[in-house]
Amino acid sequence: MDEEKLIPISALQHFVFCPRQCALIHIERLWTENYWTAQGRVLHQRTDEGTPEQRANLRVERSVPVVSNALGIHGVLDVMEIDTIENTFMPVEYKRGKPKLNNCDKVQLCAQALCLEEMRSVNINRAAIWYWQVRKRSWIDLDENLRNETKNVIRQLKEMFAFQLNPAPIYDKRCLSCSLIDDCQPQALQKDFSERYVRNIYRL
Ligand code: SF4
């Protein structure tokens, strides 16, 4: 598939966090850095550097490009761990914060694994996210629910990109950590959308 038509895996993470943030970044092409995004960027630079390592039967490769033509997605793994005896592959994603209440990181990881499964003709039952804030690896089971959720997000993203949709903002606690809050103006716009909604209902 033409690379320009492939959806970046990072868009899945943004979409699950906030569909409007996803549209601002991937359709409107807006990006603003804040303290948290800068910290995440520096962490990724550190993990992206470094050459492949081999420790006994474990091979560690960094910044590994992956693609799924079947799903129409592509991305880059922070780390791919390979058991060279068992011939198993596992993506490991590095994150600045700590495990989240929503599934945005898990969906991103699952999409990476789905790409690897297609590219290597293997099954991957679990993968891992390393959270910098808690200095801990979280194991993620790639079960049917997570796979279905990930594929559902990809379907919604395809529609969003095809129709260049930019959802209305919903102002809540996610906005407090969002680097795009100044571009998004969620409080002002939400008020505007709410007023228009009421006017439409009562034909004012
Ligand atoms: S400010 Fe809030 S509504 Fe706007 S993109 Fe960020 S999280 Fe979404």
PDB file of C-alpha atoms and ligand atoms in Angstrom:
ATOM      1  CA  MET A   1       0.000   0.000   0.000  1.00  0.00           C
ATOM      2  CA  ASP A   2       1.112   3.567  -0.757  1.00  0.00           C
ATOM      3  CA  GLU A   3       2.854   4.792   2.449  1.00  0.00           C
ATOM      4  CA  GLU A   4       0.992   8.121   2.312  1.00  0.00           C
ATOM      5  CA  LYS A   5      -2.305   6.232   2.668  1.00  0.00           C
ATOM      6  CA  LEU A   6      -1.153   4.287   5.724  1.00  0.00           C
ATOM      7  CA  ILE A   7      -2.290   5.503   9.131  1.00  0.00           C
ATOM      8  CA  PRO A   8       0.542   6.211  11.599  1.00  0.00           C
ATOM      9  CA  ILE A   9       0.223   4.018  14.691  1.00  0.00           C
ATOM     10  CA  SER A  10       0.779   7.071  16.897  1.00  0.00           C
ATOM     11  CA  ALA A  11      -2.598   8.352  15.620  1.00  0.00           C
ATOM     12  CA  LEU A  12      -4.314   5.424  17.357  1.00  0.00           C
ATOM     13  CA  GLN A  13      -2.839   6.467  20.680  1.00  0.00           C
ATOM     14  CA  HIS A  14      -3.876  10.084  20.115  1.00  0.00           C
ATOM     15  CA  PHE A  15      -7.390   9.039  19.022  1.00  0.00           C
ATOM     16  CA  VAL A  16      -8.061   6.931  22.122  1.00  0.00           C
ATOM     17  CA  PHE A  17      -6.764   9.757  24.331  1.00  0.00           C
ATOM     18  CA  CYS A  18      -8.897  12.368  22.543  1.00  0.00           C
ATOM     19  CA  PRO A  19     -10.286  12.195  18.965  1.00  0.00           C
ATOM     20  CA  ARG A  20      -9.969  15.963  18.608  1.00  0.00           C
ATOM     21  CA  GLN A  21      -6.297  15.874  19.597  1.00  0.00           C
ATOM     22  CA  CYS A  22      -5.783  13.209  16.934  1.00  0.00           C
ATOM     23  CA  ALA A  23      -7.467  15.383  14.285  1.00  0.00           C
ATOM     24  CA  LEU A  24      -5.478  18.483  15.279  1.00  0.00           C
ATOM     25  CA  ILE A  25      -2.172  16.601  15.017  1.00  0.00           C
ATOM     26  CA  HIS A  26      -2.768  14.334  12.029  1.00  0.00           C
ATOM     27  CA  ILE A  27      -5.259  16.319   9.913  1.00  0.00           C
ATOM     28  CA  GLU A  28      -4.637  19.975  10.863  1.00  0.00           C
ATOM     29  CA  ARG A  29      -0.893  19.238  11.290  1.00  0.00           C
ATOM     30  CA  LEU A  30      -0.638  21.198  14.536  1.00  0.00           C
ATOM     31  CA  TRP A  31       1.940  20.425  17.181  1.00  0.00           C
ATOM     32  CA  THR A  32       2.944  22.287  20.318  1.00  0.00           C
ATOM     33  CA  GLU A  33       5.396  20.989  22.859  1.00  0.00           C
ATOM     34  CA  ASN A  34       4.823  21.208  26.606  1.00  0.00           C
ATOM     35  CA  TYR A  35       6.789  19.903  29.604  1.00  0.00           C
ATOM     36  CA  TRP A  36       5.397  16.371  29.279  1.00  0.00           C
ATOM     37  CA  THR A  37       5.821  16.027  25.506  1.00  0.00           C
ATOM     38  CA  ALA A  38       9.390  17.356  25.774  1.00  0.00           C
ATOM     39  CA  GLN A  39      10.168  14.825  28.481  1.00  0.00           C
ATOM     40  CA  GLY A  40       8.678  12.035  26.352  1.00  0.00           C
ATOM     41  CA  ARG A  41      10.687  13.151  23.305  1.00  0.00           C
ATOM     42  CA  VAL A  42      13.966  13.098  25.253  1.00  0.00           C
ATOM     43  CA  LEU A  43      13.147   9.643  26.642  1.00  0.00           C
ATOM     44  CA  HIS A  44      12.444   8.347  23.130  1.00  0.00           C
ATOM     45  CA  GLN A  45      15.670   9.844  21.814  1.00  0.00           C
ATOM     46  CA  ARG A  46      17.531   7.881  24.482  1.00  0.00           C
ATOM     47  CA  THR A  47      15.782   4.606  23.652  1.00  0.00           C
ATOM     48  CA  ASP A  48      16.078   5.165  19.884  1.00  0.00           C
ATOM     49  CA  GLU A  49      19.842   5.544  20.181  1.00  0.00           C
ATOM     50  CA  GLY A  50      21.871   2.468  20.680  1.00  0.00           C
ATOM     51  CA  THR A  51      22.772  -0.425  18.497  1.00  0.00           C
ATOM     52  CA  PRO A  52      21.219  -3.910  18.507  1.00  0.00           C
ATOM     53  CA  GLU A  53      22.291  -6.014  21.469  1.00  0.00           C
ATOM     54  CA  GLN A  54      22.492  -9.742  21.970  1.00  0.00           C
ATOM     55  CA  ARG A  55      22.299 -11.186  25.482  1.00  0.00           C
ATOM     56  CA  ALA A  56      22.292 -14.987  25.414  1.00  0.00           C
ATOM     57  CA  ASN A  57      19.251 -15.871  23.268  1.00  0.00           C
ATOM     58  CA  LEU A  58      17.672 -12.396  23.585  1.00  0.00           C
ATOM     59  CA  ARG A  59      18.272  -9.970  20.731  1.00  0.00           C
ATOM     60  CA  VAL A  60      17.204  -6.339  21.260  1.00  0.00           C
ATOM     61  CA  GLU A  61      16.635  -4.106  18.221  1.00  0.00           C
ATOM     62  CA  ARG A  62      15.674  -0.422  18.415  1.00  0.00           C
ATOM     63  CA  SER A  63      13.634   1.922  16.190  1.00  0.00           C
ATOM     64  CA  VAL A  64      12.226  -0.915  14.103  1.00  0.00           C
ATOM     65  CA  PRO A  65       9.865   0.155  11.268  1.00  0.00           C
ATOM     66  CA  VAL A  66       6.693  -1.936  10.996  1.00  0.00           C
ATOM     67  CA  VAL A  67       3.737  -1.983   8.630  1.00  0.00           C
ATOM     68  CA  SER A  68       0.469  -3.840   8.136  1.00  0.00           C
ATOM     69  CA  ASN A  69      -0.859  -3.589   4.612  1.00  0.00           C
ATOM     70  CA  ALA A  70      -3.924  -5.586   5.653  1.00  0.00           C
ATOM     71  CA  LEU A  71      -4.864  -3.021   8.315  1.00  0.00           C
ATOM     72  CA  GLY A  72      -3.377   0.020   6.564  1.00  0.00           C
ATOM     73  CA  ILE A  73      -1.147   1.146   9.439  1.00  0.00           C
ATOM     74  CA  HIS A  74       2.565   1.755   9.944  1.00  0.00           C
ATOM     75  CA  GLY A  75       4.905   2.884  12.691  1.00  0.00           C
ATOM     76  CA  VAL A  76       8.209   2.421  14.445  1.00  0.00           C
ATOM     77  CA  LEU A  77       8.759   0.158  17.456  1.00  0.00           C
ATOM     78  CA  ASP A  78      10.857   1.662  20.234  1.00  0.00           C
ATOM     79  CA  VAL A  79      12.266  -1.785  20.908  1.00  0.00           C
ATOM     80  CA  MET A  80      11.731  -5.248  19.463  1.00  0.00           C
ATOM     81  CA  GLU A  81      12.860  -8.179  21.589  1.00  0.00           C
ATOM     82  CA  ILE A  82      13.528 -11.442  19.780  1.00  0.00           C
ATOM     83  CA  ASP A  83      14.043 -14.808  21.401  1.00  0.00           C
ATOM     84  CA  THR A  84      16.402 -16.285  18.836  1.00  0.00           C
ATOM     85  CA  ILE A  85      15.862 -19.859  20.034  1.00  0.00           C
ATOM     86  CA  GLU A  86      12.067 -19.788  20.321  1.00  0.00           C
ATOM     87  CA  ASN A  87      11.774 -17.423  17.317  1.00  0.00           C
ATOM     88  CA  THR A  88       9.368 -15.160  19.214  1.00  0.00           C
ATOM     89  CA  PHE A  89       9.007 -11.408  18.717  1.00  0.00           C
ATOM     90  CA  MET A  90       7.786  -8.831  21.207  1.00  0.00           C
ATOM     91  CA  PRO A  91       7.335  -5.069  20.905  1.00  0.00           C
ATOM     92  CA  VAL A  92       8.293  -2.944  23.909  1.00  0.00           C
ATOM     93  CA  GLU A  93       7.021   0.629  24.024  1.00  0.00           C
ATOM     94  CA  TYR A  94       8.682   3.264  26.239  1.00  0.00           C
ATOM     95  CA  LYS A  95       6.434   5.833  27.913  1.00  0.00           C
ATOM     96  CA  ARG A  96       7.238   8.846  30.053  1.00  0.00           C
ATOM     97  CA  GLY A  97       4.407   8.534  32.600  1.00  0.00           C
ATOM     98  CA  LYS A  98       2.727   5.679  34.416  1.00  0.00           C
ATOM     99  CA  PRO A  99       0.041   3.129  33.443  1.00  0.00           C
ATOM    100  CA  LYS A 100      -3.101   4.957  32.334  1.00  0.00           C
ATOM    101  CA  LEU A 101      -6.766   4.402  33.122  1.00  0.00           C
ATOM    102  CA  ASN A 102      -7.684   4.480  29.445  1.00  0.00           C
ATOM    103  CA  ASN A 103      -6.410   2.045  26.803  1.00  0.00           C
ATOM    104  CA  CYS A 104      -4.498   4.491  24.592  1.00  0.00           C
ATOM    105  CA  ASP A 105      -1.047   2.960  25.236  1.00  0.00           C
ATOM    106  CA  LYS A 106      -2.368  -0.605  25.035  1.00  0.00           C
ATOM    107  CA  VAL A 107      -4.076   0.042  21.687  1.00  0.00           C
ATOM    108  CA  GLN A 108      -0.854   1.538  20.294  1.00  0.00           C
ATOM    109  CA  LEU A 109       1.126  -1.501  21.474  1.00  0.00           C
ATOM    110  CA  CYS A 110      -1.452  -3.928  20.089  1.00  0.00           C
ATOM    111  CA  ALA A 111      -1.294  -2.215  16.683  1.00  0.00           C
ATOM    112  CA  GLN A 112       2.494  -2.636  16.702  1.00  0.00           C
ATOM    113  CA  ALA A 113       2.107  -6.327  17.503  1.00  0.00           C
ATOM    114  CA  LEU A 114      -0.493  -6.790  14.741  1.00  0.00           C
ATOM    115  CA  CYS A 115       2.031  -5.338  12.259  1.00  0.00           C
ATOM    116  CA  LEU A 116       4.771  -7.669  13.494  1.00  0.00           C
ATOM    117  CA  GLU A 117       2.456 -10.674  13.301  1.00  0.00           C
ATOM    118  CA  GLU A 118       1.694  -9.883   9.659  1.00  0.00           C
ATOM    119  CA  MET A 119       5.323  -9.156   8.738  1.00  0.00           C
ATOM    120  CA  ARG A 120       6.839 -12.186  10.462  1.00  0.00           C
ATOM    121  CA  SER A 121       3.916 -14.652  10.194  1.00  0.00           C
ATOM    122  CA  VAL A 122       3.951 -15.228  13.954  1.00  0.00           C
ATOM    123  CA  ASN A 123       1.519 -15.000  16.863  1.00  0.00           C
ATOM    124  CA  ILE A 124       2.286 -12.576  19.669  1.00  0.00           C
ATOM    125  CA  ASN A 125       0.346 -13.184  22.872  1.00  0.00           C
ATOM    126  CA  ARG A 126       1.777 -10.425  25.011  1.00  0.00           C
ATOM    127  CA  ALA A 127       3.913  -7.324  24.786  1.00  0.00           C
ATOM    128  CA  ALA A 128       5.251  -4.744  27.214  1.00  0.00           C
ATOM    129  CA  ILE A 129       5.249  -1.037  28.059  1.00  0.00           C
ATOM    130  CA  TRP A 130       8.054   0.400  30.156  1.00  0.00           C
ATOM    131  CA  TYR A 131       6.859   3.426  32.189  1.00  0.00           C
ATOM    132  CA  TRP A 132       9.589   5.848  33.118  1.00  0.00           C
ATOM    133  CA  GLN A 133       7.757   7.498  36.038  1.00  0.00           C
ATOM    134  CA  VAL A 134       7.318   4.224  37.909  1.00  0.00           C
ATOM    135  CA  ARG A 135      10.437   2.591  36.412  1.00  0.00           C
ATOM    136  CA  LYS A 136       8.476  -0.560  35.730  1.00  0.00           C
ATOM    137  CA  ARG A 137       7.602  -2.835  32.813  1.00  0.00           C
ATOM    138  CA  SER A 138       3.860  -3.519  32.423  1.00  0.00           C
ATOM    139  CA  TRP A 139       2.941  -6.734  30.652  1.00  0.00           C
ATOM    140  CA  ILE A 140      -0.025  -6.425  28.290  1.00  0.00           C
ATOM    141  CA  ASP A 141      -2.035  -9.454  27.149  1.00  0.00           C
ATOM    142  CA  LEU A 142      -2.980  -9.091  23.497  1.00  0.00           C
ATOM    143  CA  ASP A 143      -6.370 -10.731  23.946  1.00  0.00           C
ATOM    144  CA  GLU A 144      -9.368 -10.678  21.621  1.00  0.00           C
ATOM    145  CA  ASN A 145     -10.930  -7.664  23.358  1.00  0.00           C
ATOM    146  CA  LEU A 146      -7.829  -5.530  22.876  1.00  0.00           C
ATOM    147  CA  ARG A 147      -7.395  -6.703  19.280  1.00  0.00           C
ATOM    148  CA  ASN A 148     -11.036  -5.867  18.489  1.00  0.00           C
ATOM    149  CA  GLU A 149     -10.760  -2.478  20.163  1.00  0.00           C
ATOM    150  CA  THR A 150      -7.614  -1.719  18.150  1.00  0.00           C
ATOM    151  CA  LYS A 151      -9.235  -2.715  14.860  1.00  0.00           C
ATOM    152  CA  ASN A 152     -12.287  -0.657  15.733  1.00  0.00           C
ATOM    153  CA  VAL A 153     -10.107   2.401  16.359  1.00  0.00           C
ATOM    154  CA  ILE A 154      -8.422   1.858  12.981  1.00  0.00           C
ATOM    155  CA  ARG A 155     -11.861   1.767  11.302  1.00  0.00           C
ATOM    156  CA  GLN A 156     -12.879   5.028  12.982  1.00  0.00           C
ATOM    157  CA  LEU A 157      -9.570   6.628  12.031  1.00  0.00           C
ATOM    158  CA  LYS A 158      -9.995   5.659   8.380  1.00  0.00           C
ATOM    159  CA  GLU A 159     -13.338   7.455   8.394  1.00  0.00           C
ATOM    160  CA  MET A 160     -11.868  10.474  10.168  1.00  0.00           C
ATOM    161  CA  PHE A 161      -9.049  10.763   7.609  1.00  0.00           C
ATOM    162  CA  ALA A 162     -11.286  10.061   4.610  1.00  0.00           C
ATOM    163  CA  PHE A 163     -13.747  12.810   5.554  1.00  0.00           C
ATOM    164  CA  GLN A 164     -11.171  15.091   7.227  1.00  0.00           C
ATOM    165  CA  LEU A 165     -13.298  15.159  10.378  1.00  0.00           C
ATOM    166  CA  ASN A 166     -12.348  17.319  13.322  1.00  0.00           C
ATOM    167  CA  PRO A 167     -14.566  16.452  16.319  1.00  0.00           C
ATOM    168  CA  ALA A 168     -15.850  19.086  18.716  1.00  0.00           C
ATOM    169  CA  PRO A 169     -13.821  19.508  21.905  1.00  0.00           C
ATOM    170  CA  ILE A 170     -14.927  18.079  25.222  1.00  0.00           C
ATOM    171  CA  TYR A 171     -13.334  20.023  28.041  1.00  0.00           C
ATOM    172  CA  ASP A 172     -12.291  17.693  30.874  1.00  0.00           C
ATOM    173  CA  LYS A 173      -9.224  16.715  32.887  1.00  0.00           C
ATOM    174  CA  ARG A 174      -7.414  15.361  29.802  1.00  0.00           C
ATOM    175  CA  CYS A 175      -7.138  18.932  28.558  1.00  0.00           C
ATOM    176  CA  LEU A 176      -4.984  19.901  31.547  1.00  0.00           C
ATOM    177  CA  SER A 177      -2.110  17.761  30.245  1.00  0.00           C
ATOM    178  CA  CYS A 178      -2.759  18.383  26.537  1.00  0.00           C
ATOM    179  CA  SER A 179      -0.065  20.422  24.779  1.00  0.00           C
ATOM    180  CA  LEU A 180      -2.627  21.565  22.191  1.00  0.00           C
ATOM    181  CA  ILE A 181      -4.954  23.292  24.641  1.00  0.00           C
ATOM    182  CA  ASP A 182      -4.135  26.760  23.264  1.00  0.00           C
ATOM    183  CA  ASP A 183      -4.766  25.651  19.669  1.00  0.00           C
ATOM    184  CA  CYS A 184      -7.881  23.719  20.651  1.00  0.00           C
ATOM    185  CA  GLN A 185      -9.556  26.309  22.915  1.00  0.00           C
ATOM    186  CA  PRO A 186     -11.822  23.615  24.388  1.00  0.00           C
ATOM    187  CA  GLN A 187     -13.651  25.825  26.903  1.00  0.00           C
ATOM    188  CA  ALA A 188     -14.521  28.564  24.421  1.00  0.00           C
ATOM    189  CA  LEU A 189     -15.434  26.176  21.613  1.00  0.00           C
ATOM    190  CA  GLN A 190     -17.450  23.819  23.810  1.00  0.00           C
ATOM    191  CA  LYS A 191     -19.555  26.795  24.943  1.00  0.00           C
ATOM    192  CA  ASP A 192     -19.986  27.809  21.320  1.00  0.00           C
ATOM    193  CA  PHE A 193     -20.991  24.243  20.243  1.00  0.00           C
ATOM    194  CA  SER A 194     -23.405  23.958  23.202  1.00  0.00           C
ATOM    195  CA  GLU A 195     -25.053  27.276  22.350  1.00  0.00           C
ATOM    196  CA  ARG A 196     -25.410  26.274  18.709  1.00  0.00           C
ATOM    197  CA  TYR A 197     -26.884  22.915  19.775  1.00  0.00           C
ATOM    198  CA  VAL A 198     -29.530  24.618  21.951  1.00  0.00           C
ATOM    199  CA  ARG A 199     -30.301  27.165  19.223  1.00  0.00           C
ATOM    200  CA  ASN A 200     -30.773  24.347  16.695  1.00  0.00           C
ATOM    201  CA  ILE A 201     -33.113  22.434  19.024  1.00  0.00           C
ATOM    202  CA  TYR A 202     -35.295  25.469  19.781  1.00  0.00           C
ATOM    203  CA  ARG A 203     -34.736  27.054  16.328  1.00  0.00           C
ATOM    204  CA  LEU A 204     -33.633  30.312  17.955  1.00  0.00           C
TER     205      LEU A 204
HETATM  206  S1  SF4 B   1      -7.436  20.439  24.766  1.00  0.00           S
HETATM  207 FE1  SF4 B   1      -8.800  18.787  25.419  1.00  0.00          FE
HETATM  208  S2  SF4 B   1     -10.396  18.626  23.813  1.00  0.00           S
HETATM  209 FE2  SF4 B   1      -8.667  19.816  22.994  1.00  0.00          FE
HETATM  210  S3  SF4 B   1      -7.392  18.344  21.929  1.00  0.00           S
HETATM  211 FE3  SF4 B   1      -6.561  18.533  23.976  1.00  0.00          FE
HETATM  212  S4  SF4 B   1      -7.568  16.943  25.193  1.00  0.00           S
HETATM  213 FE4  SF4 B   1      -8.746  17.175  23.304  1.00  0.00          FE
END
